PDB file of C-alpha atoms in Angstrom:
ATOM      1  CA  UNK Y  24      -0.185  -0.065   0.028  1.00  0.00           C
ATOM      2  CA  UNK Y  25       2.856   2.191   1.171  1.00  0.00           C
ATOM      3  CA  UNK Y  26       4.949   1.461  -2.236  1.00  0.00           C
ATOM      4  CA  UNK Y  27       1.429   2.346  -4.344  1.00  0.00           C
ATOM      5  CA  UNK Y  28       0.498   5.560  -2.251  1.00  0.00           C
ATOM      6  CA  UNK Y  29       3.816   7.169  -2.497  1.00  0.00           C
ATOM      7  CA  UNK Y  30       4.364   8.202  -6.215  1.00  0.00           C
ATOM      8  CA  UNK Y  31       0.817  10.028  -5.658  1.00  0.00           C
ATOM      9  CA  UNK Y  32       2.032  11.579  -2.614  1.00  0.00           C
ATOM     10  CA  UNK Y  33       5.515  12.538  -4.259  1.00  0.00           C
ATOM     11  CA  UNK Y  34       3.605  14.230  -7.022  1.00  0.00           C
ATOM     12  CA  UNK Y  35       1.339  15.869  -4.838  1.00  0.00           C
ATOM     13  CA  UNK Y  36       4.420  17.529  -2.932  1.00  0.00           C
ATOM     14  CA  UNK Y  37       5.890  18.349  -6.225  1.00  0.00           C
ATOM     15  CA  UNK Y  38       2.863  19.982  -7.486  1.00  0.00           C
ATOM     16  CA  UNK Y  39       2.481  22.022  -4.019  1.00  0.00           C
ATOM     17  CA  UNK Y  40       6.006  23.334  -4.822  1.00  0.00           C
ATOM     18  CA  UNK Y  41       5.812  23.987  -8.043  1.00  0.00           C
ATOM     19  CA  UNK Y  42       2.398  26.137  -7.509  1.00  0.00           C
ATOM     20  CA  UNK Y  43       4.443  27.928  -4.492  1.00  0.00           C
ATOM     21  CA  UNK Y  44       7.004  28.757  -6.622  1.00  0.00           C
ATOM     22  CA  UNK Y  45       5.224  29.814  -9.459  1.00  0.00           C
ATOM     23  CA  UNK Y  46       2.937  32.210  -6.858  1.00  0.00           C
ATOM     24  CA  UNK Y  47       6.384  33.469  -5.585  1.00  0.00           C
ATOM     25  CA  UNK Y  48       7.788  34.144  -9.279  1.00  0.00           C
ATOM     26  CA  UNK Y  49       4.697  35.849 -10.081  1.00  0.00           C
ATOM     27  CA  UNK Y  50       5.041  38.526  -6.912  1.00  0.00           C
ATOM     28  CA  UNK Y  51       8.668  38.963  -7.293  1.00  0.00           C
ATOM     29  CA  UNK Y  52       7.882  39.795 -11.284  1.00  0.00           C
ATOM     30  CA  UNK Y  53       4.983  42.311 -10.107  1.00  0.00           C
ATOM     31  CA  UNK Y  54       7.653  44.059  -7.892  1.00  0.00           C
ATOM     32  CA  UNK Y  55       9.670  44.448 -10.639  1.00  0.00           C
ATOM     33  CA  UNK Y  56       7.651  45.538 -13.255  1.00  0.00           C
ATOM     34  CA  UNK Y  57       5.646  48.146 -11.443  1.00  0.00           C
ATOM     35  CA  UNK Y  58       8.746  50.727 -11.069  1.00  0.00           C
ATOM     36  CA  UNK Y  59       9.181  50.470 -14.958  1.00  0.00           C
ATOM     37  CA  UNK Y  60       5.622  50.973 -16.013  1.00  0.00           C
ATOM     38  CA  UNK Y  61       4.661  54.350 -17.141  1.00  0.00           C
ATOM     39  CA  UNK Y  62       1.057  54.829 -16.396  1.00  0.00           C
ATOM     40  CA  UNK Y  63      -1.576  55.929 -19.258  1.00  0.00           C
ATOM     41  CA  UNK Y  64      -3.168  58.680 -18.500  1.00  0.00           C
ATOM     42  CA  UNK Y  65      -6.320  57.532 -17.607  1.00  0.00           C
ATOM     43  CA  UNK Y  66      -4.508  54.833 -15.007  1.00  0.00           C
ATOM     44  CA  UNK Y  67      -3.543  58.421 -13.213  1.00  0.00           C
ATOM     45  CA  UNK Y  68      -6.809  60.099 -13.542  1.00  0.00           C
ATOM     46  CA  UNK Y  69      -8.413  57.462 -11.506  1.00  0.00           C
ATOM     47  CA  UNK Y  70      -5.810  58.125  -8.750  1.00  0.00           C
ATOM     48  CA  UNK Y  71      -6.337  61.964  -8.489  1.00  0.00           C
ATOM     49  CA  UNK Y  72     -10.021  61.332  -8.249  1.00  0.00           C
ATOM     50  CA  UNK Y  73      -9.626  58.962  -5.211  1.00  0.00           C
ATOM     51  CA  UNK Y  74      -7.153  61.459  -4.286  1.00  0.00           C
ATOM     52  CA  UNK Y  75      -9.188  64.654  -4.646  1.00  0.00           C
ATOM     53  CA  UNK Y  76     -12.521  64.054  -4.560  1.00  0.00           C
ATOM     54  CA  UNK Y  77     -14.864  63.325  -2.066  1.00  0.00           C
ATOM     55  CA  UNK Y  78     -16.485  59.503  -2.220  1.00  0.00           C
ATOM     56  CA  UNK Y  79     -19.940  61.427  -2.569  1.00  0.00           C
ATOM     57  CA  UNK Y  80     -18.353  62.867  -5.860  1.00  0.00           C
ATOM     58  CA  UNK Y  81     -16.484  60.242  -7.298  1.00  0.00           C
ATOM     59  CA  UNK Y  82     -19.983  58.422  -6.828  1.00  0.00           C
ATOM     60  CA  UNK Y  83     -22.376  60.586  -7.786  1.00  0.00           C
ATOM     61  CA  UNK Y  84     -20.702  63.661  -9.768  1.00  0.00           C
ATOM     62  CA  UNK Y  85     -17.579  62.014 -11.703  1.00  0.00           C
ATOM     63  CA  UNK Y  86     -18.677  58.399 -12.293  1.00  0.00           C
ATOM     64  CA  UNK Y  87     -21.093  59.492 -15.140  1.00  0.00           C
ATOM     65  CA  UNK Y  88     -18.245  61.183 -16.554  1.00  0.00           C
ATOM     66  CA  UNK Y  89     -15.639  58.405 -16.043  1.00  0.00           C
ATOM     67  CA  UNK Y  90     -18.456  55.962 -17.694  1.00  0.00           C
ATOM     68  CA  UNK Y  91     -17.518  53.382 -15.197  1.00  0.00           C
ATOM     69  CA  UNK Y  92     -18.773  51.946 -11.774  1.00  0.00           C
ATOM     70  CA  UNK Y  93     -16.863  53.059  -8.626  1.00  0.00           C
ATOM     71  CA  UNK Y  94     -15.206  49.829  -7.230  1.00  0.00           C
ATOM     72  CA  UNK Y  95     -11.856  50.590  -8.586  1.00  0.00           C
ATOM     73  CA  UNK Y  96     -11.878  54.430  -7.522  1.00  0.00           C
ATOM     74  CA  UNK Y  97     -13.480  53.745  -4.021  1.00  0.00           C
ATOM     75  CA  UNK Y  98     -10.599  51.193  -3.602  1.00  0.00           C
ATOM     76  CA  UNK Y  99      -7.791  53.669  -4.271  1.00  0.00           C
ATOM     77  CA  UNK Y 100      -8.979  56.175  -1.852  1.00  0.00           C
ATOM     78  CA  UNK Y 101      -7.736  54.273   0.704  1.00  0.00           C
ATOM     79  CA  UNK Y 102      -4.024  54.821  -0.057  1.00  0.00           C
ATOM     80  CA  UNK Y 103      -4.573  58.138  -2.303  1.00  0.00           C
ATOM     81  CA  UNK Y 104      -5.911  59.955   0.667  1.00  0.00           C
ATOM     82  CA  UNK Y 105      -3.334  58.435   3.009  1.00  0.00           C
ATOM     83  CA  UNK Y 106      -0.825  60.338   0.782  1.00  0.00           C
ATOM     84  CA  UNK Y 107       0.827  57.183  -0.761  1.00  0.00           C
ATOM     85  CA  UNK Y 108       2.578  58.362  -4.149  1.00  0.00           C
ATOM     86  CA  UNK Y 109       0.948  57.571  -7.351  1.00  0.00           C
ATOM     87  CA  UNK Y 110       2.940  54.553  -8.211  1.00  0.00           C
ATOM     88  CA  UNK Y 111       1.337  53.012  -5.263  1.00  0.00           C
ATOM     89  CA  UNK Y 112      -2.040  52.311  -7.871  1.00  0.00           C
ATOM     90  CA  UNK Y 113       0.179  50.118  -9.816  1.00  0.00           C
ATOM     91  CA  UNK Y 114       1.211  48.224  -6.714  1.00  0.00           C
ATOM     92  CA  UNK Y 115      -2.434  47.600  -5.970  1.00  0.00           C
ATOM     93  CA  UNK Y 116      -3.448  46.337  -9.392  1.00  0.00           C
ATOM     94  CA  UNK Y 117      -0.364  44.274  -9.445  1.00  0.00           C
ATOM     95  CA  UNK Y 118      -1.843  42.778  -5.780  1.00  0.00           C
ATOM     96  CA  UNK Y 119      -4.767  42.162  -7.107  1.00  0.00           C
ATOM     97  CA  UNK Y 120      -3.137  40.198 -10.215  1.00  0.00           C
ATOM     98  CA  UNK Y 121      -1.076  38.255  -7.489  1.00  0.00           C
ATOM     99  CA  UNK Y 122      -4.434  37.179  -5.393  1.00  0.00           C
ATOM    100  CA  UNK Y 123      -6.094  36.383  -8.580  1.00  0.00           C
ATOM    101  CA  UNK Y 124      -3.307  34.367  -9.244  1.00  0.00           C
ATOM    102  CA  UNK Y 125      -3.520  32.460  -5.974  1.00  0.00           C
ATOM    103  CA  UNK Y 126      -6.691  31.671  -6.430  1.00  0.00           C
ATOM    104  CA  UNK Y 127      -6.169  30.241  -9.678  1.00  0.00           C
ATOM    105  CA  UNK Y 128      -3.212  28.470  -8.325  1.00  0.00           C
ATOM    106  CA  UNK Y 129      -4.943  26.750  -5.596  1.00  0.00           C
ATOM    107  CA  UNK Y 130      -8.380  26.816  -5.744  1.00  0.00           C
ATOM    108  CA  UNK Y 131      -9.061  26.262  -9.714  1.00  0.00           C
ATOM    109  CA  UNK Y 132      -9.835  22.780 -11.067  1.00  0.00           C
ATOM    110  CA  UNK Y 133      -7.865  23.150 -14.040  1.00  0.00           C
ATOM    111  CA  UNK Y 134      -4.986  20.700 -14.957  1.00  0.00           C
ATOM    112  CA  UNK Y 135      -1.789  21.625 -13.267  1.00  0.00           C
ATOM    113  CA  UNK Y 136      -0.007  22.428 -15.824  1.00  0.00           C
ATOM    114  CA  UNK Y 137      -2.897  24.861 -17.075  1.00  0.00           C
ATOM    115  CA  UNK Y 138      -2.829  26.307 -13.597  1.00  0.00           C
ATOM    116  CA  UNK Y 139       0.745  26.942 -13.465  1.00  0.00           C
ATOM    117  CA  UNK Y 140       0.853  28.648 -16.928  1.00  0.00           C
ATOM    118  CA  UNK Y 141      -2.148  30.719 -16.743  1.00  0.00           C
ATOM    119  CA  UNK Y 142      -1.322  33.335 -14.306  1.00  0.00           C
ATOM    120  CA  UNK Y 143       1.790  34.792 -16.349  1.00  0.00           C
ATOM    121  CA  UNK Y 144       0.328  35.100 -19.425  1.00  0.00           C
ATOM    122  CA  UNK Y 145      -0.183  38.602 -21.108  1.00  0.00           C
ATOM    123  CA  UNK Y 146      -3.871  39.401 -19.794  1.00  0.00           C
ATOM    124  CA  UNK Y 147      -3.809  37.680 -16.950  1.00  0.00           C
ATOM    125  CA  UNK Y 148      -0.572  39.025 -15.438  1.00  0.00           C
ATOM    126  CA  UNK Y 149       0.086  42.370 -17.429  1.00  0.00           C
ATOM    127  CA  UNK Y 150      -2.930  43.705 -18.798  1.00  0.00           C
ATOM    128  CA  UNK Y 151      -5.288  42.955 -15.720  1.00  0.00           C
ATOM    129  CA  UNK Y 152      -2.221  43.633 -13.200  1.00  0.00           C
ATOM    130  CA  UNK Y 153       0.753  45.926 -13.995  1.00  0.00           C
ATOM    131  CA  UNK Y 154      -1.816  48.258 -15.859  1.00  0.00           C
ATOM    132  CA  UNK Y 155      -3.634  49.805 -13.120  1.00  0.00           C
ATOM    133  CA  UNK Y 156      -7.428  50.256 -14.411  1.00  0.00           C
ATOM    134  CA  UNK Y 157     -10.787  49.123 -13.159  1.00  0.00           C
ATOM    135  CA  UNK Y 158     -11.104  45.604 -14.480  1.00  0.00           C
ATOM    136  CA  UNK Y 159      -7.979  44.537 -12.447  1.00  0.00           C
ATOM    137  CA  UNK Y 160     -10.433  43.730  -9.877  1.00  0.00           C
ATOM    138  CA  UNK Y 161     -12.081  41.351 -12.435  1.00  0.00           C
ATOM    139  CA  UNK Y 162      -9.181  38.855 -11.993  1.00  0.00           C
ATOM    140  CA  UNK Y 163      -9.900  38.093  -7.964  1.00  0.00           C
ATOM    141  CA  UNK Y 164     -13.530  38.822  -7.817  1.00  0.00           C
ATOM    142  CA  UNK Y 165     -14.463  36.265 -11.010  1.00  0.00           C
ATOM    143  CA  UNK Y 166     -12.098  33.559  -8.990  1.00  0.00           C
ATOM    144  CA  UNK Y 167     -14.088  33.921  -5.869  1.00  0.00           C
ATOM    145  CA  UNK Y 168     -17.441  33.730  -7.932  1.00  0.00           C
ATOM    146  CA  UNK Y 169     -16.075  30.368  -9.338  1.00  0.00           C
ATOM    147  CA  UNK Y 170     -15.262  29.382  -5.768  1.00  0.00           C
ATOM    148  CA  UNK Y 171     -18.657  30.473  -4.117  1.00  0.00           C
ATOM    149  CA  UNK Y 172     -20.523  28.854  -7.364  1.00  0.00           C
ATOM    150  CA  UNK Y 173     -20.917  25.390  -6.579  1.00  0.00           C
ATOM    151  CA  UNK Y 174     -22.227  26.053  -3.253  1.00  0.00           C
ATOM    152  CA  UNK Y 175     -24.623  28.927  -4.783  1.00  0.00           C
ATOM    153  CA  UNK Y 176     -28.043  26.975  -3.848  1.00  0.00           C
ATOM    154  CA  UNK Y 177     -27.052  26.249  -0.302  1.00  0.00           C
ATOM    155  CA  UNK Y 178     -25.531  29.834   0.161  1.00  0.00           C
ATOM    156  CA  UNK Y 179     -27.209  31.944  -2.193  1.00  0.00           C
ATOM    157  CA  UNK Y 180     -26.577  35.036  -0.421  1.00  0.00           C
ATOM    158  CA  UNK Y 181     -23.108  34.516  -0.775  1.00  0.00           C
ATOM    159  CA  UNK Y 182     -23.312  34.020  -4.434  1.00  0.00           C
ATOM    160  CA  UNK Y 183     -25.630  36.820  -5.216  1.00  0.00           C
ATOM    161  CA  UNK Y 184     -23.605  39.229  -3.247  1.00  0.00           C
ATOM    162  CA  UNK Y 185     -20.262  38.341  -4.929  1.00  0.00           C
ATOM    163  CA  UNK Y 186     -22.094  39.099  -8.438  1.00  0.00           C
ATOM    164  CA  UNK Y 187     -23.290  42.349  -6.883  1.00  0.00           C
ATOM    165  CA  UNK Y 188     -19.462  43.273  -5.961  1.00  0.00           C
ATOM    166  CA  UNK Y 189     -18.701  42.315  -9.822  1.00  0.00           C
ATOM    167  CA  UNK Y 190     -20.980  44.608 -11.235  1.00  0.00           C
ATOM    168  CA  UNK Y 191     -19.536  47.590  -9.591  1.00  0.00           C
ATOM    169  CA  UNK Y 192     -16.208  47.108 -11.217  1.00  0.00           C
ATOM    170  CA  UNK Y 193     -17.565  48.433 -14.698  1.00  0.00           C
ATOM    171  CA  UNK Y 194     -20.245  48.070 -17.328  1.00  0.00           C
ATOM    172  CA  UNK Y 195     -19.067  44.858 -18.718  1.00  0.00           C
ATOM    173  CA  UNK Y 196     -18.420  43.214 -15.456  1.00  0.00           C
ATOM    174  CA  UNK Y 197     -21.727  44.450 -14.761  1.00  0.00           C
ATOM    175  CA  UNK Y 198     -23.434  42.594 -17.833  1.00  0.00           C
ATOM    176  CA  UNK Y 199     -21.374  39.515 -16.572  1.00  0.00           C
ATOM    177  CA  UNK Y 200     -22.724  39.764 -13.172  1.00  0.00           C
ATOM    178  CA  UNK Y 201     -26.391  40.155 -14.417  1.00  0.00           C
ATOM    179  CA  UNK Y 202     -26.054  37.299 -17.039  1.00  0.00           C
ATOM    180  CA  UNK Y 203     -25.071  35.320 -13.823  1.00  0.00           C
ATOM    181  CA  UNK Y 204     -27.657  36.282 -12.200  1.00  0.00           C
ATOM    182  CA  UNK Y 205     -30.096  35.278 -14.851  1.00  0.00           C
ATOM    183  CA  UNK Y 206     -28.846  32.524 -14.813  1.00  0.00           C
ATOM    184  CA  UNK Y 207     -29.237  31.427 -11.085  1.00  0.00           C
ATOM    185  CA  UNK Y 208     -32.472  32.545 -10.994  1.00  0.00           C
ATOM    186  CA  UNK Y 209     -33.453  30.697 -13.720  1.00  0.00           C
ATOM    187  CA  UNK Y 210     -31.912  27.508 -12.688  1.00  0.00           C
ATOM    188  CA  UNK Y 211     -33.170  27.936  -9.038  1.00  0.00           C
ATOM    189  CA  UNK Y 212     -36.874  28.253 -10.604  1.00  0.00           C
ATOM    190  CA  UNK Y 213     -36.701  25.905 -13.296  1.00  0.00           C
ATOM    191  CA  UNK Y 214     -34.248  22.825 -11.846  1.00  0.00           C
ATOM    192  CA  UNK Y 215     -34.434  23.854  -7.839  1.00  0.00           C
ATOM    193  CA  UNK Y 216     -38.169  24.455  -8.099  1.00  0.00           C
ATOM    194  CA  UNK Y 217     -37.684  27.478  -5.718  1.00  0.00           C
ATOM    195  CA  UNK Y 218     -41.061  29.506  -5.519  1.00  0.00           C
ATOM    196  CA  UNK Y 219     -41.433  33.195  -6.318  1.00  0.00           C
ATOM    197  CA  UNK Y 220     -41.572  33.949  -2.833  1.00  0.00           C
ATOM    198  CA  UNK Y 221     -37.909  32.695  -1.985  1.00  0.00           C
ATOM    199  CA  UNK Y 222     -36.405  34.191  -5.143  1.00  0.00           C
ATOM    200  CA  UNK Y 223     -37.985  37.609  -4.568  1.00  0.00           C
ATOM    201  CA  UNK Y 224     -35.585  38.857  -2.147  1.00  0.00           C
ATOM    202  CA  UNK Y 225     -32.648  38.081  -4.231  1.00  0.00           C
ATOM    203  CA  UNK Y 226     -34.204  39.521  -7.405  1.00  0.00           C
ATOM    204  CA  UNK Y 227     -35.085  42.639  -5.528  1.00  0.00           C
ATOM    205  CA  UNK Y 228     -31.346  43.021  -4.045  1.00  0.00           C
ATOM    206  CA  UNK Y 229     -30.006  42.857  -7.884  1.00  0.00           C
ATOM    207  CA  UNK Y 230     -32.749  44.924  -8.859  1.00  0.00           C
ATOM    208  CA  UNK Y 231     -31.864  47.585  -6.389  1.00  0.00           C
ATOM    209  CA  UNK Y 232     -28.314  47.631  -7.373  1.00  0.00           C
ATOM    210  CA  UNK Y 233     -29.124  47.462 -11.097  1.00  0.00           C
ATOM    211  CA  UNK Y 234     -31.057  50.822 -10.125  1.00  0.00           C
ATOM    212  CA  UNK Y 235     -28.022  52.615  -8.719  1.00  0.00           C
ATOM    213  CA  UNK Y 236     -25.797  51.627 -11.408  1.00  0.00           C
ATOM    214  CA  UNK Y 237     -28.199  53.394 -14.191  1.00  0.00           C
ATOM    215  CA  UNK Y 238     -28.251  56.450 -11.542  1.00  0.00           C
ATOM    216  CA  UNK Y 239     -24.864  56.865 -11.163  1.00  0.00           C
ATOM    217  CA  UNK Y 240     -23.797  56.385 -14.615  1.00  0.00           C
ATOM    218  CA  UNK Y 241     -26.565  57.798 -16.515  1.00  0.00           C
ATOM    219  CA  UNK Y 242     -24.996  60.593 -19.181  1.00  0.00           C
ATOM    220  CA  UNK Y 243     -25.363  64.278 -17.776  1.00  0.00           C
ATOM    221  CA  UNK Y 244     -26.640  67.035 -20.658  1.00  0.00           C
ATOM    222  CA  UNK Y 245     -22.518  68.401 -20.716  1.00  0.00           C
ATOM    223  CA  UNK Y 246     -21.001  65.270 -22.016  1.00  0.00           C
ATOM    224  CA  UNK Y 247     -20.933  64.150 -25.927  1.00  0.00           C
ATOM    225  CA  UNK Y 248     -18.650  61.422 -27.378  1.00  0.00           C
ATOM    226  CA  UNK Y 249     -18.279  60.563 -31.481  1.00  0.00           C
ATOM    227  CA  UNK Y 250     -21.504  60.908 -33.449  1.00  0.00           C
ATOM    228  CA  UNK Y 251     -23.518  57.604 -32.953  1.00  0.00           C
ATOM    229  CA  UNK Y 252     -23.413  55.399 -35.851  1.00  0.00           C
ATOM    230  CA  UNK Y 253     -26.492  53.773 -37.102  1.00  0.00           C
ATOM    231  CA  UNK Y 254     -26.896  49.570 -36.917  1.00  0.00           C
ATOM    232  CA  UNK Y 255     -27.028  48.481 -40.304  1.00  0.00           C
ATOM    233  CA  UNK Y 256     -26.460  44.993 -41.830  1.00  0.00           C
ATOM    234  CA  UNK Y 257     -22.656  45.896 -42.902  1.00  0.00           C
ATOM    235  CA  UNK Y 258     -21.760  47.034 -39.538  1.00  0.00           C
ATOM    236  CA  UNK Y 259     -23.313  44.171 -37.830  1.00  0.00           C
ATOM    237  CA  UNK Y 260     -21.693  41.832 -39.828  1.00  0.00           C
ATOM    238  CA  UNK Y 261     -18.409  43.846 -39.478  1.00  0.00           C
ATOM    239  CA  UNK Y 262     -18.768  43.706 -35.521  1.00  0.00           C
ATOM    240  CA  UNK Y 263     -19.273  40.054 -35.383  1.00  0.00           C
ATOM    241  CA  UNK Y 264     -16.630  38.960 -37.875  1.00  0.00           C
ATOM    242  CA  UNK Y 265     -14.214  41.000 -35.877  1.00  0.00           C
ATOM    243  CA  UNK Y 266     -15.408  40.045 -32.151  1.00  0.00           C
ATOM    244  CA  UNK Y 267     -15.932  36.333 -32.971  1.00  0.00           C
ATOM    245  CA  UNK Y 268     -13.703  35.666 -35.622  1.00  0.00           C
ATOM    246  CA  UNK Y 269     -10.983  38.343 -34.805  1.00  0.00           C
ATOM    247  CA  UNK Y 270     -10.154  36.836 -31.457  1.00  0.00           C
ATOM    248  CA  UNK Y 271      -6.908  35.208 -32.685  1.00  0.00           C
ATOM    249  CA  UNK Y 272      -5.501  37.159 -35.873  1.00  0.00           C
ATOM    250  CA  UNK Y 273      -4.746  36.666 -38.166  1.00  0.00           C
ATOM    251  CA  UNK Y 274      -6.265  33.626 -38.513  1.00  0.00           C
ATOM    252  CA  UNK Y 275      -9.729  33.656 -38.666  1.00  0.00           C
ATOM    253  CA  UNK Y 276     -10.550  30.072 -39.039  1.00  0.00           C
ATOM    254  CA  UNK Y 277      -8.370  29.108 -35.936  1.00  0.00           C
ATOM    255  CA  UNK Y 278     -10.739  31.677 -34.171  1.00  0.00           C
ATOM    256  CA  UNK Y 279     -13.966  29.887 -35.271  1.00  0.00           C
ATOM    257  CA  UNK Y 280     -12.410  26.253 -33.963  1.00  0.00           C
ATOM    258  CA  UNK Y 281     -11.294  28.384 -30.645  1.00  0.00           C
ATOM    259  CA  UNK Y 282     -15.175  29.680 -30.470  1.00  0.00           C
ATOM    260  CA  UNK Y 283     -16.494  26.163 -30.972  1.00  0.00           C
ATOM    261  CA  UNK Y 284     -14.790  24.524 -28.396  1.00  0.00           C
ATOM    262  CA  UNK Y 285     -15.640  27.170 -26.029  1.00  0.00           C
ATOM    263  CA  UNK Y 286     -19.002  26.742 -26.918  1.00  0.00           C
ATOM    264  CA  UNK Y 287     -18.647  22.653 -26.567  1.00  0.00           C
ATOM    265  CA  UNK Y 288     -16.644  23.392 -23.002  1.00  0.00           C
ATOM    266  CA  UNK Y 289     -19.608  25.528 -21.620  1.00  0.00           C
ATOM    267  CA  UNK Y 290     -22.090  23.055 -22.865  1.00  0.00           C
ATOM    268  CA  UNK Y 291     -20.674  20.239 -21.359  1.00  0.00           C
ATOM    269  CA  UNK Y 292     -20.279  21.975 -18.016  1.00  0.00           C
ATOM    270  CA  UNK Y 293     -23.709  23.049 -18.226  1.00  0.00           C
ATOM    271  CA  UNK Y 294     -23.172  26.793 -18.196  1.00  0.00           C
ATOM    272  CA  UNK Y 295     -23.664  27.769 -21.599  1.00  0.00           C
ATOM    273  CA  UNK Y 296     -26.451  30.460 -21.274  1.00  0.00           C
ATOM    274  CA  UNK Y 297     -24.119  32.212 -18.966  1.00  0.00           C
ATOM    275  CA  UNK Y 298     -21.383  32.195 -21.610  1.00  0.00           C
ATOM    276  CA  UNK Y 299     -23.700  33.085 -24.447  1.00  0.00           C
ATOM    277  CA  UNK Y 300     -25.587  35.979 -22.567  1.00  0.00           C
ATOM    278  CA  UNK Y 301     -22.280  37.246 -21.357  1.00  0.00           C
ATOM    279  CA  UNK Y 302     -20.925  37.565 -24.860  1.00  0.00           C
ATOM    280  CA  UNK Y 303     -24.056  38.892 -26.157  1.00  0.00           C
ATOM    281  CA  UNK Y 304     -24.062  41.660 -23.717  1.00  0.00           C
ATOM    282  CA  UNK Y 305     -20.655  42.726 -24.290  1.00  0.00           C
ATOM    283  CA  UNK Y 306     -21.363  42.711 -28.136  1.00  0.00           C
ATOM    284  CA  UNK Y 307     -24.068  45.155 -26.922  1.00  0.00           C
ATOM    285  CA  UNK Y 308     -22.033  47.421 -25.247  1.00  0.00           C
ATOM    286  CA  UNK Y 309     -19.708  48.142 -28.188  1.00  0.00           C
ATOM    287  CA  UNK Y 310     -22.379  48.546 -30.810  1.00  0.00           C
ATOM    288  CA  UNK Y 311     -25.589  49.930 -29.225  1.00  0.00           C
ATOM    289  CA  UNK Y 312     -25.807  53.503 -29.378  1.00  0.00           C
ATOM    290  CA  UNK Y 313     -26.518  54.519 -25.795  1.00  0.00           C
ATOM    291  CA  UNK Y 314     -24.229  51.648 -24.364  1.00  0.00           C
ATOM    292  CA  UNK Y 315     -21.356  52.604 -26.420  1.00  0.00           C
ATOM    293  CA  UNK Y 316     -22.133  56.140 -25.444  1.00  0.00           C
ATOM    294  CA  UNK Y 317     -21.411  54.844 -21.514  1.00  0.00           C
ATOM    295  CA  UNK Y 318     -18.684  52.271 -22.380  1.00  0.00           C
ATOM    296  CA  UNK Y 319     -16.312  54.686 -24.337  1.00  0.00           C
ATOM    297  CA  UNK Y 320     -15.249  56.659 -21.945  1.00  0.00           C
ATOM    298  CA  UNK Y 321     -11.914  57.718 -23.263  1.00  0.00           C
ATOM    299  CA  UNK Y 322     -13.751  59.251 -26.199  1.00  0.00           C
ATOM    300  CA  UNK Y 323     -15.768  61.526 -23.457  1.00  0.00           C
ATOM    301  CA  UNK Y 324     -14.977  65.521 -23.518  1.00  0.00           C
ATOM    302  CA  UNK Y 325     -16.173  67.285 -20.148  1.00  0.00           C
ATOM    303  CA  UNK Y 326     -17.451  70.782 -20.728  1.00  0.00           C
ATOM    304  CA  UNK Y 327     -17.076  71.498 -16.990  1.00  0.00           C
ATOM    305  CA  UNK Y 328     -14.065  73.802 -16.945  1.00  0.00           C
ATOM    306  CA  UNK Y 329     -13.673  73.547 -13.378  1.00  0.00           C
ATOM    307  CA  UNK Y 330     -13.414  69.942 -13.790  1.00  0.00           C
ATOM    308  CA  UNK Y 331     -11.017  70.169 -16.779  1.00  0.00           C
ATOM    309  CA  UNK Y 332      -9.000  72.574 -14.323  1.00  0.00           C
ATOM    310  CA  UNK Y 333      -8.760  70.209 -11.319  1.00  0.00           C
ATOM    311  CA  UNK Y 334      -8.011  66.780 -12.693  1.00  0.00           C
ATOM    312  CA  UNK Y 335      -6.494  67.463 -16.117  1.00  0.00           C
ATOM    313  CA  UNK Y 336      -7.871  67.148 -19.805  1.00  0.00           C
ATOM    314  CA  UNK Y 337      -7.635  63.571 -20.848  1.00  0.00           C
ATOM    315  CA  UNK Y 338      -5.081  62.931 -23.805  1.00  0.00           C
ATOM    316  CA  UNK Y 339      -3.187  65.589 -25.573  1.00  0.00           C
ATOM    317  CA  UNK Y 340      -4.272  67.837 -27.940  1.00  0.00           C
ATOM    318  CA  UNK Y 341      -4.459  65.907 -30.833  1.00  0.00           C
ATOM    319  CA  UNK Y 342      -6.423  63.272 -28.848  1.00  0.00           C
ATOM    320  CA  UNK Y 343      -8.859  66.157 -28.158  1.00  0.00           C
ATOM    321  CA  UNK Y 344      -9.114  67.209 -31.687  1.00  0.00           C
ATOM    322  CA  UNK Y 345     -12.797  65.803 -31.968  1.00  0.00           C
ATOM    323  CA  UNK Y 346     -13.982  68.041 -29.029  1.00  0.00           C
TER     324      UNK Y 346
END
């Protein structure tokens, strides 16, 4: 018995050592790369808002100009208002990447090799880690959603609260959280046979969260973006081609294969509806005119001189030539 269990125990120990080593490498790489990253203007703008604006103004005045919910800004208020240097925002983002990497390494059901490699890929580590934008919160939060997902019917409030927190990251995250919430309510009613009265508190809590997001981000009168583009068949076809078949450029055929594999994977896991709803919502955020006005925040031109004087205009004069 001991001879048979020894290789298995040795493999488990080796995997544990490799996992811890990868996490340490991830943390060291983050510490070394953050000082070498020159923040983009929108990264620093979030820091300035967190430093100089009140929490009330962040939530109810400037969020509608940012075009994004304010969880990221609220997180930054802690070090910013304590007098920390601006570089801290990238360390905050890197810390979130390391936390997300730890959850992926130690809690995910993926094969060992995939678990070890994913945290050091470009998007997982650099784009969602070293670059300090609101979507840095997505990595740890989505992994936490995945952690509580199996027990969503035994501990529903834990799951619903996690989804509500996810919606506060950005509009894109809000749609993903909403998609998962719709699927949860459908499964609870259709498969688990929960009564409407049992579902009502969760539905009400998420509805209140959604209403607050709409109220917070409703575009003010003194803001405008590029001219809205009319939806037509050519534009829809181009958008679908770029989003669905252009994900693995320059090989659309491989993109189609990846998409097919993703659909099959999510279908076998019983979560195809969540995947399709999320993809449809992200397409809508990019291509529906009203949502486009909210989502493309870097194209906005605040007309409030006090706002511009206090927080700085976005980009260079060339960037603002359309204003």
